[in-house]
Amino acid sequence: IRGLDFFYGDSRALKSISLPLYENRVTAFIGPSGCGKSTLLRVMAGLLSPLEGRLRWDGQLINPDEHRARLRYIGHLDGLKSALTPREDLEFWARFEGGSRHAAEHALEQFGLAGLAENPIRFLSAGQRRRVALARLLLRERALWLLDEPTLGLDDDALAILCDAIAAHRSRQGMLVVATHGDLAMPGTTTIELRARSAAHEGGVGR
């Protein structure tokens, strides 16, 4: 990320953001609500266009289509259809991405959703819905995961499942960028604080 600026109308949301990302690393953006964490993730996902600055991959300016194919973005909203079951949701996305039904079954099992697979999503708790959304991470391998408040609504068991999925992703040289209030502490995490009015600085390495 090089010299990134982003405005909502006349209001500057991000100012002069520059930082490298590396394989097998977790980069965590922390800071109060409204400091630009979600905006930065959306820019990195190609959902918003910066006023200034560049995104590069292996030194080359990103191609939007190629970039979308290499990343997985999970926003702070779950993006689920309440009439579907977890199995129907995950099978749809598996087919959409050219994957297999087996990938959906694997995701259900890994995120502890097998017993809820046939229940309409509207009857699930907030934490269970969050697990369905996060299970999409396992449908097909992506080099870069962008997660906005992924722990929202998760209990300790679900948090452990997510941490295991992240560890497996990193073992395959995957990258993870997460917006969080600081509740996702993992070894090898680089923490970056976004302050009010979006001045960013590196806050140190998590232990």
mmCIF file of C-alpha atoms in Angstrom:
data_model
loop_
_atom_site.group_PDB
_atom_site.id
_atom_site.type_symbol
_atom_site.label_atom_id
_atom_site.label_comp_id
_atom_site.label_asym_id
_atom_site.label_seq_id
_atom_site.Cartn_x
_atom_site.Cartn_y
_atom_site.Cartn_z
ATOM 1 C CA ILE A 1 0.000 0.000 0.000
ATOM 2 C CA ARG A 2 1.595 3.294 -1.112
ATOM 3 C CA GLY A 3 0.419 6.779 -0.110
ATOM 4 C CA LEU A 4 -3.256 5.908 0.202
ATOM 5 C CA ASP A 5 -5.788 8.735 0.619
ATOM 6 C CA PHE A 6 -9.556 8.273 0.638
ATOM 7 C CA PHE A 7 -12.387 10.804 0.986
ATOM 8 C CA TYR A 8 -16.109 10.492 1.652
ATOM 9 C CA GLY A 9 -17.267 13.675 -0.040
ATOM 10 C CA ASP A 10 -15.228 16.457 1.601
ATOM 11 C CA SER A 11 -14.298 14.318 4.603
ATOM 12 C CA ARG A 12 -10.915 12.601 4.590
ATOM 13 C CA ALA A 13 -11.271 9.023 5.839
ATOM 14 C CA LEU A 14 -7.699 7.826 5.170
ATOM 15 C CA LYS A 15 -4.539 9.893 4.927
ATOM 16 C CA SER A 16 -1.158 8.831 3.534
ATOM 17 C CA ILE A 17 -1.400 5.130 4.420
ATOM 18 C CA SER A 18 1.736 3.214 3.387
ATOM 19 C CA LEU A 19 2.664 -0.263 4.571
ATOM 20 C CA PRO A 20 3.940 -3.602 3.274
ATOM 21 C CA LEU A 21 2.162 -6.947 3.634
ATOM 22 C CA TYR A 22 3.941 -10.287 3.767
ATOM 23 C CA GLU A 23 3.176 -13.947 3.286
ATOM 24 C CA ASN A 24 2.503 -15.975 6.433
ATOM 25 C CA ARG A 25 1.710 -12.837 8.426
ATOM 26 C CA VAL A 26 -1.281 -11.336 10.200
ATOM 27 C CA THR A 27 -1.680 -7.566 10.001
ATOM 28 C CA ALA A 28 -4.219 -6.203 12.484
ATOM 29 C CA PHE A 29 -5.701 -2.719 12.219
ATOM 30 C CA ILE A 30 -6.934 -1.503 15.576
ATOM 31 C CA GLY A 31 -8.546 1.731 16.705
ATOM 32 C CA PRO A 32 -11.851 3.301 17.696
ATOM 33 C CA SER A 33 -14.989 3.154 15.571
ATOM 34 C CA GLY A 34 -14.859 5.652 12.715
ATOM 35 C CA CYS A 35 -11.061 5.726 12.408
ATOM 36 C CA GLY A 36 -11.067 4.117 8.941
ATOM 37 C CA LYS A 37 -10.437 0.416 9.585
ATOM 38 C CA SER A 38 -13.386 -0.838 7.524
ATOM 39 C CA THR A 39 -12.760 1.739 4.791
ATOM 40 C CA LEU A 40 -9.157 0.602 4.429
ATOM 41 C CA LEU A 41 -10.207 -3.045 4.099
ATOM 42 C CA ARG A 42 -12.770 -2.117 1.424
ATOM 43 C CA VAL A 43 -10.122 -0.213 -0.526
ATOM 44 C CA MET A 44 -7.781 -3.208 -0.256
ATOM 45 C CA ALA A 45 -10.604 -5.449 -1.517
ATOM 46 C CA GLY A 46 -11.155 -3.210 -4.538
ATOM 47 C CA LEU A 47 -14.656 -2.214 -3.389
ATOM 48 C CA LEU A 48 -13.659 1.458 -3.030
ATOM 49 C CA SER A 49 -11.235 3.495 -5.148
ATOM 50 C CA PRO A 50 -8.724 5.754 -3.364
ATOM 51 C CA LEU A 51 -8.293 9.381 -4.361
ATOM 52 C CA GLU A 52 -4.522 9.000 -4.180
ATOM 53 C CA GLY A 53 -2.148 6.106 -3.733
ATOM 54 C CA ARG A 54 -1.554 2.678 -5.205
ATOM 55 C CA LEU A 55 -2.020 -0.960 -4.350
ATOM 56 C CA ARG A 56 0.676 -3.291 -5.656
ATOM 57 C CA TRP A 57 1.076 -7.071 -5.679
ATOM 58 C CA ASP A 58 4.617 -8.392 -6.038
ATOM 59 C CA GLY A 59 5.616 -4.887 -7.089
ATOM 60 C CA GLN A 60 3.034 -4.605 -9.862
ATOM 61 C CA LEU A 61 -0.074 -2.423 -9.874
ATOM 62 C CA ILE A 62 -3.032 -4.661 -9.160
ATOM 63 C CA ASN A 63 -5.390 -5.774 -11.897
ATOM 64 C CA PRO A 64 -8.889 -5.611 -10.338
ATOM 65 C CA ASP A 65 -10.114 -8.938 -11.775
ATOM 66 C CA GLU A 66 -6.945 -10.793 -10.844
ATOM 67 C CA HIS A 67 -6.968 -9.192 -7.411
ATOM 68 C CA ARG A 68 -10.552 -10.268 -6.647
ATOM 69 C CA ALA A 69 -9.618 -13.828 -7.586
ATOM 70 C CA ARG A 70 -6.813 -13.926 -5.022
ATOM 71 C CA LEU A 71 -8.651 -12.561 -2.003
ATOM 72 C CA ARG A 72 -11.463 -13.416 0.388
ATOM 73 C CA TYR A 73 -13.303 -10.481 1.985
ATOM 74 C CA ILE A 74 -15.646 -10.958 4.945
ATOM 75 C CA GLY A 75 -17.240 -7.680 6.073
ATOM 76 C CA HIS A 76 -18.585 -6.871 9.515
ATOM 77 C CA LEU A 77 -22.070 -7.665 8.154
ATOM 78 C CA ASP A 78 -22.568 -11.375 7.512
ATOM 79 C CA GLY A 79 -24.190 -11.052 4.078
ATOM 80 C CA LEU A 80 -26.452 -14.088 4.544
ATOM 81 C CA LYS A 81 -29.918 -14.788 3.127
ATOM 82 C CA SER A 82 -32.152 -15.632 6.071
ATOM 83 C CA ALA A 83 -34.329 -18.102 4.118
ATOM 84 C CA LEU A 84 -31.373 -20.328 3.181
ATOM 85 C CA THR A 85 -29.781 -22.973 5.362
ATOM 86 C CA PRO A 86 -26.041 -22.922 6.080
ATOM 87 C CA ARG A 87 -25.587 -25.837 3.672
ATOM 88 C CA GLU A 88 -27.509 -24.059 0.894
ATOM 89 C CA ASP A 89 -25.543 -20.858 1.395
ATOM 90 C CA LEU A 90 -22.144 -22.548 1.328
ATOM 91 C CA GLU A 91 -23.041 -24.850 -1.570
ATOM 92 C CA PHE A 92 -24.172 -21.823 -3.588
ATOM 93 C CA TRP A 93 -20.883 -20.004 -3.037
ATOM 94 C CA ALA A 94 -18.875 -23.162 -3.694
ATOM 95 C CA ARG A 95 -20.610 -23.608 -7.060
ATOM 96 C CA PHE A 96 -20.316 -19.893 -7.859
ATOM 97 C CA GLU A 97 -16.558 -20.059 -7.345
ATOM 98 C CA GLY A 98 -16.108 -23.256 -9.306
ATOM 99 C CA GLY A 99 -15.583 -25.392 -6.228
ATOM 100 C CA SER A 100 -17.208 -28.620 -5.151
ATOM 101 C CA ARG A 101 -19.994 -29.689 -2.820
ATOM 102 C CA HIS A 102 -17.317 -31.426 -0.783
ATOM 103 C CA ALA A 103 -15.780 -28.005 -0.041
ATOM 104 C CA ALA A 104 -19.080 -26.849 1.480
ATOM 105 C CA GLU A 105 -19.344 -29.996 3.621
ATOM 106 C CA HIS A 106 -15.759 -29.537 4.784
ATOM 107 C CA ALA A 107 -16.447 -25.905 5.736
ATOM 108 C CA LEU A 108 -19.568 -26.877 7.684
ATOM 109 C CA GLU A 109 -17.665 -29.535 9.588
ATOM 110 C CA GLN A 110 -14.619 -27.381 10.333
ATOM 111 C CA PHE A 111 -16.692 -24.496 11.710
ATOM 112 C CA GLY A 112 -18.878 -26.760 13.864
ATOM 113 C CA LEU A 113 -22.001 -26.205 11.769
ATOM 114 C CA ALA A 114 -22.829 -29.767 10.695
ATOM 115 C CA GLY A 115 -25.604 -30.045 13.288
ATOM 116 C CA LEU A 116 -27.127 -26.756 12.113
ATOM 117 C CA ALA A 117 -26.694 -27.328 8.390
ATOM 118 C CA GLU A 118 -30.431 -27.742 7.628
ATOM 119 C CA ASN A 119 -31.729 -24.968 9.893
ATOM 120 C CA PRO A 120 -32.855 -21.758 8.146
ATOM 121 C CA ILE A 121 -30.316 -19.042 8.870
ATOM 122 C CA ARG A 122 -33.014 -16.766 10.326
ATOM 123 C CA PHE A 123 -33.256 -19.129 13.308
ATOM 124 C CA LEU A 124 -29.525 -19.064 14.073
ATOM 125 C CA SER A 125 -27.930 -16.943 16.775
ATOM 126 C CA ALA A 126 -25.642 -14.034 15.881
ATOM 127 C CA GLY A 127 -22.573 -16.146 16.667
ATOM 128 C CA GLN A 128 -23.812 -19.053 14.563
ATOM 129 C CA ARG A 129 -24.509 -16.734 11.627
ATOM 130 C CA ARG A 130 -21.013 -15.336 11.976
ATOM 131 C CA ARG A 131 -19.598 -18.855 11.769
ATOM 132 C CA VAL A 132 -21.546 -19.465 8.537
ATOM 133 C CA ALA A 133 -20.052 -16.310 7.023
ATOM 134 C CA LEU A 134 -16.539 -17.231 8.153
ATOM 135 C CA ALA A 135 -16.925 -20.782 6.822
ATOM 136 C CA ARG A 136 -16.749 -19.269 3.319
ATOM 137 C CA LEU A 137 -13.034 -18.825 3.969
ATOM 138 C CA LEU A 138 -12.572 -22.564 3.454
ATOM 139 C CA LEU A 139 -14.480 -22.963 0.184
ATOM 140 C CA ARG A 140 -11.503 -22.247 -2.027
ATOM 141 C CA GLU A 141 -7.941 -21.219 -1.312
ATOM 142 C CA ARG A 142 -7.205 -17.498 -1.522
ATOM 143 C CA ALA A 143 -3.822 -15.877 -0.945
ATOM 144 C CA LEU A 144 -5.219 -12.885 0.965
ATOM 145 C CA TRP A 145 -7.936 -12.843 3.614
ATOM 146 C CA LEU A 146 -9.492 -9.481 4.551
ATOM 147 C CA LEU A 147 -11.655 -9.794 7.672
ATOM 148 C CA ASP A 148 -13.636 -6.969 9.264
ATOM 149 C CA GLU A 149 -14.345 -7.641 12.961
ATOM 150 C CA PRO A 150 -14.327 -11.426 12.415
ATOM 151 C CA THR A 151 -14.733 -12.245 16.122
ATOM 152 C CA LEU A 152 -18.022 -10.363 16.469
ATOM 153 C CA GLY A 153 -20.490 -12.630 18.287
ATOM 154 C CA LEU A 154 -18.090 -15.595 18.580
ATOM 155 C CA ASP A 155 -17.808 -17.592 21.779
ATOM 156 C CA ASP A 156 -14.508 -19.077 22.939
ATOM 157 C CA ASP A 157 -14.996 -22.337 21.013
ATOM 158 C CA ALA A 158 -15.805 -20.522 17.772
ATOM 159 C CA LEU A 159 -12.858 -18.181 18.291
ATOM 160 C CA ALA A 160 -10.568 -21.204 18.628
ATOM 161 C CA ILE A 161 -11.963 -22.588 15.345
ATOM 162 C CA LEU A 162 -11.245 -19.287 13.600
ATOM 163 C CA CYS A 163 -7.701 -19.164 15.001
ATOM 164 C CA ASP A 164 -7.082 -22.720 13.756
ATOM 165 C CA ALA A 165 -8.328 -21.746 10.280
ATOM 166 C CA ILE A 166 -6.032 -18.712 10.275
ATOM 167 C CA ALA A 167 -3.057 -20.828 11.374
ATOM 168 C CA ALA A 168 -3.720 -23.309 8.541
ATOM 169 C CA HIS A 169 -4.022 -20.420 6.059
ATOM 170 C CA ARG A 170 -0.689 -19.011 7.197
ATOM 171 C CA SER A 171 0.954 -22.434 6.943
ATOM 172 C CA ARG A 172 0.135 -22.266 3.214
ATOM 173 C CA GLN A 173 1.918 -18.871 3.031
ATOM 174 C CA GLY A 174 -1.383 -17.029 3.161
ATOM 175 C CA MET A 175 -1.764 -13.416 4.263
ATOM 176 C CA LEU A 176 -4.393 -12.032 6.621
ATOM 177 C CA VAL A 177 -5.442 -8.436 7.223
ATOM 178 C CA VAL A 178 -7.998 -7.923 9.976
ATOM 179 C CA ALA A 179 -9.843 -4.943 11.437
ATOM 180 C CA THR A 180 -10.394 -5.542 15.124
ATOM 181 C CA HIS A 181 -10.771 -3.917 18.499
ATOM 182 C CA GLY A 182 -7.831 -5.999 19.672
ATOM 183 C CA ASP A 183 -9.560 -9.274 20.513
ATOM 184 C CA LEU A 184 -7.669 -11.431 17.993
ATOM 185 C CA ALA A 185 -4.241 -11.892 19.552
ATOM 186 C CA MET A 186 -2.082 -14.389 17.654
ATOM 187 C CA PRO A 187 1.685 -14.942 17.538
ATOM 188 C CA GLY A 188 3.380 -13.179 14.659
ATOM 189 C CA THR A 189 0.806 -10.388 14.397
ATOM 190 C CA THR A 190 1.834 -6.898 13.303
ATOM 191 C CA THR A 191 -0.514 -4.408 14.954
ATOM 192 C CA ILE A 192 -1.161 -1.050 13.295
ATOM 193 C CA GLU A 193 -3.158 1.626 15.066
ATOM 194 C CA LEU A 194 -5.460 3.839 13.039
ATOM 195 C CA ARG A 195 -6.070 6.993 14.995
ATOM 196 C CA ALA A 196 -8.785 9.605 14.672
ATOM 197 C CA ARG A 197 -8.571 11.427 11.331
ATOM 198 C CA SER A 198 -6.767 8.368 9.961
ATOM 199 C CA ALA A 199 -3.133 9.008 10.786
ATOM 200 C CA ALA A 200 -1.579 5.532 10.895
ATOM 201 C CA HIS A 201 1.495 4.280 12.641
ATOM 202 C CA GLU A 202 2.866 0.876 13.480
ATOM 203 C CA GLY A 203 2.075 -0.029 17.030
ATOM 204 C CA GLY A 204 4.410 -2.994 17.423
ATOM 205 C CA VAL A 205 4.331 -6.736 17.045
ATOM 206 C CA GLY A 206 1.804 -8.784 18.973
ATOM 207 C CA ARG A 207 3.057 -11.425 21.365
#
